[in-house]
Amino acid sequence: MIPIPLRGAVGMALALSFAMAAPHAAAQQQDPISGLVGQLELEKYKATIKSLTRFGDRRQGTERNRQALDWIEAQLKAYGCSNVERLQYQFTEPVVRGKPAVAAGGGAGGPPGQGGSTLFGNRARTGVNSDPMAQPDERLRALNAEQTPLGTSLRENVYCTKIGKTRPDEMYIVSAHMDGIGFGEAANDDGSGTALVMELARIFSQPGVETDRSIRFALWNNEETGLNGAAAYVEQRKNLQGIESPKGSGKYPEPKWLGMIQHDMMLFDHGMPVPKLDASGKPVLDAKGHPIYELPKEQRLEADVNIEYQSQSKQAEGSAKLAWEFRAANDKYATNYPAAVGFHMTNTDSTPFMDLVPSISLRENERGQQIGAGWNPHWHQPTDLYSNYSDKDFLLGLNAAQTTLAGVAKLVGAKVVKQP
């Protein structure tokens, strides 16, 4: 029992707390996007990435890839994301990667990069590790031991759909790729993008969250072999858009595509490679006398989320508009890192969509100009491990999630309704 002299003070404190909470609650009712974005939590995002690393690099065509697909599907169902489905397609290994859909660029500042970009400044070596012995962790080496079998065999994408209340016949696709390579854990490429999409599926699937338009949360396979999973989806589903089936049912198995938002490696923006220095402060040289470059160890304060579209695509105008919508969403709702818009989108699963629907890609760095110049030393390497990223790195991925959640929520007319 509260002593009489304290009752007045307690009452005043409670009244003050209610008075302070009321405007906050009212603000969230007026702006449901803020409330939805506020449900993104760093630890939950990290936990999803960590869970994905249990399947190693998730190389396509392997048992660990299939197990990861099963786990993703189970999680989506647990979140309440309706209509979890798989799209099947045939893939042949080995395959020769096709040429980029957009030719390399190049300008006065440096040599050409992919997607029409120019490689400025210092450049470090890039490549794909194909040597399992380069992975010093014996447990992880054993986990990643199975290689993709030769020949043609079945592959699958997994996706689920948030059905719109008033326009179920229209949708935005929010996606990432779940496969990786390099004999690491594929924590960043693309555990970080996959976890982002899954976190958005979790939040949009909560009871009481309604949207006018539909959202499809898709996890593609075979990105690393040439965007084959996304390309198979486009080939099989593009002509089904907006068709009611069965007729009169109000159901649209493939709503009309309004926009495609892809996510690919979201964690690492430590800046341009810098010369490695010896104890005396002089640059360290390789056997040919060239400087050896390394990346700063800490996430830079000016790190940003890169939003890219492809200026040479048939949907360039709509894609640019979509990109700037997401930049505005970042300005309003992101908590730590800004966003930048670029026009050289390339080498990711939005490419098969870009001539059909406005398409953008979110990344830690520009794919052609920066990733192509060696700005991420873990890219396709055995070092792409959960333990090699700090909370500052994971926070960049969370800010990308804030950006996409806010941008999509506005586009689909998201709201939070009271439950009975």
Coordinates of C-alpha atoms in Angstrom, one line a residue:
M1 CA 0.0 0.0 0.0
I2 CA 1.3 3.5 -0.9
P3 CA 1.8 5.8 2.1
I4 CA -0.6 8.8 2.0
P5 CA 2.1 11.5 1.6
L6 CA 3.4 9.7 -1.6
R7 CA 0.0 9.1 -3.2
G8 CA -0.1 12.6 -4.6
A9 CA 3.4 12.4 -6.0
V10 CA 2.7 9.0 -7.6
G11 CA -0.5 10.2 -9.1
M12 CA 1.2 13.3 -10.6
A13 CA 3.9 11.0 -12.0
L14 CA 1.4 8.7 -13.6
A15 CA -0.6 11.6 -15.0
L16 CA 2.6 13.1 -16.4
S17 CA 3.6 9.7 -18.0
F18 CA 0.2 9.3 -19.6
A19 CA 0.3 12.9 -20.9
M20 CA 3.7 12.3 -22.4
A21 CA 2.6 8.9 -23.9
A22 CA -0.6 10.3 -25.4
P23 CA 1.1 12.5 -28.0
H24 CA 3.4 9.6 -28.9
A25 CA 0.5 7.2 -29.4
A26 CA -1.4 9.9 -31.4
A27 CA 1.6 10.5 -33.6
Q28 CA 1.9 6.8 -34.4
Q29 CA -1.8 6.7 -35.3
Q30 CA -1.3 9.6 -37.6
D31 CA 1.9 8.1 -39.0
P32 CA 1.7 4.3 -38.9
I33 CA 4.9 4.0 -40.9
S34 CA 6.9 5.3 -37.9
G35 CA 5.4 2.6 -35.7
L36 CA 6.2 -0.1 -38.2
V37 CA 9.8 1.1 -38.7
G38 CA 10.2 1.2 -34.9
Q39 CA 9.6 -2.5 -34.7
L40 CA 12.9 -3.2 -36.5
E41 CA 15.4 -4.3 -33.9
L42 CA 19.2 -4.8 -34.4
E43 CA 19.3 -8.0 -32.4
K44 CA 16.5 -9.6 -34.3
Y45 CA 18.1 -8.7 -37.6
K46 CA 21.5 -10.1 -36.4
A47 CA 19.8 -13.3 -35.1
T48 CA 18.2 -14.0 -38.6
I49 CA 21.6 -13.5 -40.3
K50 CA 23.2 -15.8 -37.7
S51 CA 20.6 -18.5 -38.3
L52 CA 21.3 -18.4 -42.0
T53 CA 25.0 -18.9 -41.5
R54 CA 24.2 -22.4 -40.0
F55 CA 23.9 -23.5 -43.6
G56 CA 27.3 -22.4 -44.6
D57 CA 27.6 -20.6 -47.9
R58 CA 24.3 -22.0 -49.2
R59 CA 25.8 -22.8 -52.6
Q60 CA 23.0 -23.6 -55.1
G61 CA 22.3 -27.2 -55.9
T62 CA 23.6 -28.5 -52.6
E63 CA 21.8 -30.0 -49.6
R64 CA 22.8 -27.0 -47.4
N65 CA 21.0 -24.8 -50.0
R66 CA 17.9 -26.9 -49.8
Q67 CA 18.0 -26.9 -46.0
A68 CA 18.2 -23.2 -46.0
L69 CA 15.2 -22.9 -48.3
D70 CA 13.2 -25.2 -45.9
W71 CA 14.2 -23.0 -42.9
I72 CA 13.3 -19.8 -44.7
E73 CA 9.9 -21.2 -45.7
A74 CA 9.2 -22.4 -42.1
Q75 CA 10.1 -18.9 -40.7
L76 CA 7.8 -17.1 -43.2
K77 CA 5.0 -19.4 -42.2
A78 CA 5.7 -18.8 -38.5
Y79 CA 5.5 -15.0 -39.2
G80 CA 2.0 -15.5 -40.7
C81 CA 3.0 -14.5 -44.2
S82 CA 0.3 -16.0 -46.3
N83 CA 0.5 -18.2 -49.4
V84 CA 4.1 -19.4 -49.0
E85 CA 5.0 -20.8 -52.4
R86 CA 7.9 -22.1 -54.4
L87 CA 8.8 -21.6 -58.0
Q88 CA 10.6 -24.5 -59.6
Y89 CA 13.0 -24.3 -62.6
Q90 CA 15.7 -26.4 -64.2
F91 CA 19.3 -25.3 -64.0
T92 CA 22.4 -26.8 -65.7
E93 CA 25.8 -26.9 -64.0
P94 CA 28.3 -25.8 -65.2
V95 CA 27.0 -22.6 -66.8
V96 CA 28.8 -19.8 -68.3
R97 CA 27.7 -16.4 -66.9
G98 CA 26.0 -14.3 -69.5
K99 CA 27.3 -10.9 -70.4
P100 CA 26.0 -8.0 -68.3
A101 CA 22.7 -6.6 -69.6
V102 CA 24.4 -3.2 -69.7
A103 CA 27.8 -2.6 -71.1
A104 CA 30.7 -1.4 -69.0
G105 CA 31.2 2.4 -68.8
G106 CA 34.4 4.2 -68.2
G107 CA 35.3 7.9 -68.4
A108 CA 38.0 10.5 -67.8
G109 CA 38.3 9.5 -64.1
G110 CA 39.4 5.9 -64.6
P111 CA 38.8 2.5 -66.3
P112 CA 35.3 1.1 -67.0
G113 CA 33.3 -0.6 -64.3
Q114 CA 30.2 -2.8 -64.7
G115 CA 26.7 -1.3 -65.2
G116 CA 28.1 1.8 -67.1
S117 CA 30.2 3.0 -64.1
T118 CA 33.8 4.4 -63.9
L119 CA 36.3 3.1 -61.4
F120 CA 37.8 6.1 -59.6
G121 CA 40.6 6.1 -57.1
N122 CA 42.4 3.2 -55.4
R123 CA 41.4 -0.3 -56.4
A124 CA 42.0 -3.6 -54.6
R125 CA 41.9 -7.0 -56.1
T126 CA 38.5 -8.8 -56.4
G127 CA 37.5 -12.4 -57.3
V128 CA 35.7 -15.5 -56.2
N129 CA 37.4 -18.0 -53.9
S130 CA 37.0 -21.5 -55.3
D131 CA 39.5 -23.2 -53.0
P132 CA 37.9 -25.0 -50.0
M133 CA 41.3 -25.2 -48.4
A134 CA 41.4 -21.4 -48.2
Q135 CA 38.8 -21.8 -45.3
P136 CA 40.9 -22.4 -42.1
D137 CA 37.8 -23.4 -40.1
E138 CA 37.6 -27.2 -40.4
R139 CA 34.0 -27.3 -39.2
L140 CA 32.9 -24.8 -41.9
R141 CA 35.1 -26.4 -44.5
A142 CA 33.3 -29.7 -43.8
L143 CA 29.9 -28.0 -43.9
N144 CA 30.7 -26.5 -47.3
A145 CA 32.3 -29.6 -48.7
E146 CA 29.5 -30.7 -51.0
Q147 CA 29.7 -29.1 -54.5
T148 CA 27.0 -28.5 -57.0
P149 CA 26.4 -31.7 -59.0
L150 CA 27.1 -31.5 -62.8
G151 CA 24.1 -31.7 -65.2
T152 CA 20.6 -30.4 -65.1
S153 CA 18.5 -30.5 -62.0
L154 CA 15.7 -28.8 -60.1
R155 CA 16.1 -25.5 -58.3
E156 CA 13.6 -23.5 -56.3
N157 CA 12.8 -20.0 -55.2
V158 CA 10.6 -19.4 -52.2
Y159 CA 8.3 -16.4 -51.6
C160 CA 5.2 -15.4 -49.7
T161 CA 2.7 -12.6 -50.2
K162 CA 1.0 -10.0 -48.1
I163 CA -2.4 -9.6 -49.8
G164 CA -3.7 -6.1 -50.3
K165 CA -7.1 -5.2 -48.9
T166 CA -8.4 -2.9 -51.7
R167 CA -6.0 -3.6 -54.6
P168 CA -4.9 -7.2 -54.3
D169 CA -4.4 -7.2 -58.1
E170 CA -1.3 -5.0 -57.7
M171 CA 2.0 -5.6 -55.9
Y172 CA 5.5 -4.5 -55.1
I173 CA 8.2 -7.2 -55.1
V174 CA 10.7 -7.0 -52.2
S175 CA 13.5 -9.5 -52.6
A176 CA 17.0 -10.7 -52.0
H177 CA 19.1 -13.8 -53.0
M178 CA 19.6 -16.6 -50.5
D179 CA 22.5 -18.5 -52.2
G180 CA 26.1 -17.7 -51.7
I181 CA 29.6 -18.8 -52.7
G182 CA 33.2 -18.6 -51.5
F183 CA 33.4 -21.3 -48.8
G184 CA 32.5 -18.9 -46.0
E185 CA 29.1 -18.3 -44.3
A186 CA 27.7 -15.9 -46.8
A187 CA 26.8 -13.7 -43.8
N188 CA 26.8 -10.6 -45.9
D189 CA 26.4 -11.9 -49.4
D190 CA 23.6 -12.4 -49.1
G191 CA 22.5 -13.3 -45.6
S192 CA 22.2 -9.6 -44.8
G193 CA 19.8 -9.1 -47.7
T194 CA 17.8 -12.3 -47.0
A195 CA 17.4 -11.4 -43.3
L196 CA 16.2 -7.9 -44.3
V197 CA 13.5 -9.3 -46.5
M198 CA 12.5 -11.8 -43.8
E199 CA 12.3 -9.1 -41.2
L200 CA 10.0 -7.0 -43.4
A201 CA 7.8 -10.1 -44.0
R202 CA 7.6 -10.6 -40.3
I203 CA 6.5 -7.0 -39.6
F204 CA 4.0 -6.6 -42.4
S205 CA 2.5 -10.0 -41.5
Q206 CA 1.6 -9.0 -38.0
P207 CA -2.1 -9.0 -37.0
G208 CA -3.6 -5.6 -37.4
V209 CA -1.2 -4.5 -40.2
E210 CA -3.1 -3.9 -43.4
T211 CA -2.0 -2.7 -46.8
D212 CA -4.0 -1.5 -49.8
R213 CA -1.8 -3.2 -52.3
S214 CA 0.0 -6.5 -52.1
I215 CA 3.6 -7.2 -51.3
R216 CA 5.6 -10.3 -52.4
F217 CA 8.6 -11.2 -50.3
A218 CA 10.9 -13.3 -52.6
L219 CA 14.1 -15.1 -51.9
W220 CA 15.9 -16.0 -55.2
N221 CA 18.2 -18.9 -55.8
N222 CA 21.1 -19.1 -58.4
E223 CA 21.9 -15.4 -58.2
E224 CA 25.6 -16.2 -58.0
T225 CA 25.4 -18.3 -61.3
G226 CA 23.9 -15.5 -63.3
L227 CA 20.5 -14.3 -61.8
N228 CA 18.9 -17.6 -62.9
G229 CA 16.3 -17.9 -60.2
A230 CA 15.0 -14.3 -60.8
A231 CA 15.1 -14.8 -64.5
A232 CA 13.1 -18.0 -64.2
Y233 CA 10.4 -16.2 -62.2
V234 CA 10.2 -13.4 -64.8
E235 CA 9.9 -16.0 -67.6
Q236 CA 7.2 -18.1 -65.9
R237 CA 5.1 -15.3 -64.3
K238 CA 5.3 -12.2 -66.4
N239 CA 2.3 -13.1 -68.6
L240 CA 0.1 -13.9 -65.6
Q241 CA 0.1 -10.4 -64.1
G242 CA -3.2 -9.1 -62.9
I243 CA -5.2 -12.1 -64.0
E244 CA -8.0 -13.1 -61.6
S245 CA -8.0 -16.8 -61.0
P246 CA -10.5 -18.5 -60.6
K247 CA -12.6 -15.9 -62.4
G248 CA -14.8 -14.1 -59.9
S249 CA -12.8 -15.3 -56.9
G250 CA -11.1 -11.9 -56.1
K251 CA -7.8 -13.8 -56.1
Y252 CA -4.8 -12.8 -58.2
P253 CA -2.0 -15.4 -58.1
E254 CA 0.3 -13.0 -59.9
P255 CA -0.7 -9.4 -59.1
K256 CA 0.5 -6.7 -61.6
W257 CA 4.0 -5.7 -60.9
L258 CA 4.3 -2.0 -59.8
G259 CA 7.9 -2.1 -58.6
M260 CA 10.8 -4.4 -57.8
I261 CA 13.1 -3.7 -54.9
Q262 CA 16.2 -6.0 -54.6
H263 CA 18.6 -6.2 -51.7
D264 CA 22.2 -7.5 -52.0
M265 CA 25.0 -7.5 -49.3
M266 CA 24.1 -4.7 -46.9
L267 CA 26.7 -4.6 -44.2
F268 CA 30.1 -3.3 -45.2
D269 CA 30.9 0.3 -46.2
H270 CA 34.3 1.0 -44.8
G271 CA 35.4 3.2 -47.7
M272 CA 37.9 3.1 -50.4
P273 CA 41.0 0.8 -50.1
V274 CA 44.0 2.6 -48.7
P275 CA 47.7 1.6 -49.1
K276 CA 49.0 -0.8 -46.5
L277 CA 51.9 0.8 -44.5
D278 CA 54.9 -0.8 -42.9
A279 CA 56.3 0.2 -39.4
S280 CA 58.1 3.2 -40.9
G281 CA 54.9 4.5 -42.6
K282 CA 56.0 3.5 -46.1
P283 CA 53.6 1.7 -48.5
V284 CA 54.0 -2.1 -48.6
L285 CA 54.6 -3.3 -52.2
D286 CA 53.8 -6.6 -53.8
A287 CA 56.3 -8.7 -55.9
K288 CA 55.7 -6.5 -58.9
G289 CA 56.3 -3.3 -57.0
H290 CA 52.6 -2.3 -56.8
P291 CA 51.1 -1.0 -53.6
I292 CA 49.1 -3.4 -51.5
Y293 CA 45.7 -2.0 -50.5
E294 CA 43.6 -2.8 -47.4
L295 CA 40.3 -1.7 -46.0
P296 CA 39.8 0.4 -42.9
K297 CA 38.8 -1.8 -40.0
E298 CA 35.8 0.2 -38.8
Q299 CA 32.6 1.2 -40.5
R300 CA 33.0 4.8 -41.6
L301 CA 30.8 7.4 -40.1
E302 CA 29.8 8.6 -43.6
A303 CA 28.7 5.1 -44.7
D304 CA 25.5 5.1 -46.7
V305 CA 22.8 2.8 -48.2
N306 CA 23.3 2.8 -52.0
I307 CA 20.0 2.9 -54.0
E308 CA 20.7 2.1 -57.6
Y309 CA 18.6 2.0 -60.8
Q310 CA 19.8 1.4 -64.4
S311 CA 19.7 4.5 -66.6
Q312 CA 19.9 2.3 -69.8
S313 CA 16.8 0.2 -68.9
K314 CA 13.4 0.6 -70.6
Q315 CA 11.9 1.6 -67.3
A316 CA 14.6 4.1 -66.4
E317 CA 12.2 7.0 -65.7
G318 CA 10.0 5.0 -63.4
S319 CA 13.0 3.4 -61.7
A320 CA 14.6 6.8 -61.0
K321 CA 11.3 8.0 -59.5
L322 CA 11.2 4.9 -57.3
A323 CA 14.8 5.3 -56.2
W324 CA 14.2 8.9 -55.1
E325 CA 11.0 7.8 -53.2
F326 CA 13.3 5.5 -51.2
R327 CA 15.9 8.2 -50.7
A328 CA 13.1 10.4 -49.2
A329 CA 12.0 7.5 -47.0
N330 CA 15.6 7.2 -45.7
D331 CA 15.7 10.9 -44.9
K332 CA 12.6 10.7 -42.8
Y333 CA 12.8 7.3 -41.1
A334 CA 16.4 6.0 -41.0
T335 CA 18.2 6.5 -37.7
N336 CA 21.9 6.2 -38.4
Y337 CA 23.0 6.2 -42.0
P338 CA 21.9 8.2 -45.1
A339 CA 21.2 7.0 -48.6
A340 CA 22.6 7.8 -51.9
V341 CA 21.1 7.3 -55.4
G342 CA 23.1 6.0 -58.3
F343 CA 22.1 5.0 -61.9
H344 CA 24.4 2.0 -62.6
M345 CA 22.4 -0.9 -61.2
T346 CA 24.0 -4.1 -62.3
N347 CA 24.7 -7.8 -61.5
T348 CA 21.8 -8.4 -59.2
D349 CA 18.3 -10.0 -59.4
S350 CA 16.5 -6.8 -60.3
T351 CA 18.2 -6.9 -63.7
P352 CA 15.8 -9.5 -65.3
F353 CA 12.9 -7.2 -64.2
M354 CA 14.3 -3.8 -65.2
D355 CA 12.9 -3.5 -68.7
L356 CA 9.4 -4.6 -67.5
V357 CA 8.8 -2.7 -64.3
P358 CA 10.5 0.1 -62.3
S359 CA 13.4 -1.7 -60.5
I360 CA 15.9 -0.7 -57.9
S361 CA 18.7 -2.4 -55.9
L362 CA 19.8 -1.5 -52.4
R363 CA 23.4 -2.3 -51.4
E364 CA 26.2 -1.3 -49.0
N365 CA 28.2 0.1 -52.0
E366 CA 27.6 0.8 -55.6
R367 CA 28.0 -2.5 -57.4
G368 CA 30.0 -1.4 -60.4
Q369 CA 32.0 1.5 -59.2
Q370 CA 32.8 0.4 -55.6
I371 CA 32.3 -3.3 -55.1
G372 CA 34.0 -3.7 -58.5
A373 CA 37.0 -1.7 -57.2
G374 CA 37.5 -3.9 -54.2
W375 CA 35.7 -2.0 -51.5
N376 CA 34.7 -5.2 -49.7
P377 CA 37.5 -7.7 -49.0
H378 CA 35.0 -10.3 -47.9
W379 CA 33.1 -10.4 -51.1
H380 CA 32.9 -14.1 -52.3
Q381 CA 35.7 -15.0 -49.8
P382 CA 36.1 -17.5 -46.9
T383 CA 36.1 -14.4 -44.6
D384 CA 32.4 -13.6 -45.2
L385 CA 31.7 -14.7 -41.7
Y386 CA 29.2 -13.4 -39.1
S387 CA 32.1 -12.9 -36.7
N388 CA 33.9 -10.5 -39.0
Y389 CA 31.2 -7.8 -38.8
S390 CA 30.6 -5.4 -35.9
D391 CA 27.4 -3.9 -34.7
K392 CA 28.3 -0.8 -36.7
D393 CA 28.2 -3.0 -39.8
F394 CA 25.0 -4.7 -38.9
L395 CA 23.4 -1.3 -38.2
L396 CA 24.0 -0.3 -41.8
G397 CA 21.9 -3.3 -42.8
L398 CA 19.2 -2.3 -40.3
N399 CA 19.1 1.2 -41.7
A400 CA 18.6 -0.3 -45.2
A401 CA 15.7 -2.2 -43.7
Q402 CA 14.2 1.0 -42.2
T403 CA 14.5 2.6 -45.7
T404 CA 12.8 -0.2 -47.5
L405 CA 10.1 -0.7 -44.9
A406 CA 9.2 3.0 -44.9
G407 CA 9.3 3.3 -48.7
V408 CA 7.2 0.2 -49.3
A409 CA 4.7 1.0 -46.5
K410 CA 4.0 4.4 -48.2
L411 CA 3.6 2.8 -51.6
V412 CA 1.2 0.1 -50.5
G413 CA -0.8 2.3 -48.2
A414 CA 0.1 0.5 -45.0
K415 CA -1.9 1.1 -41.8
V416 CA -2.4 -0.4 -38.4
V417 CA -5.9 -1.3 -37.4
K418 CA -7.3 -2.2 -33.9
Q419 CA -7.9 -5.8 -33.3
P420 CA -11.3 -6.9 -31.9

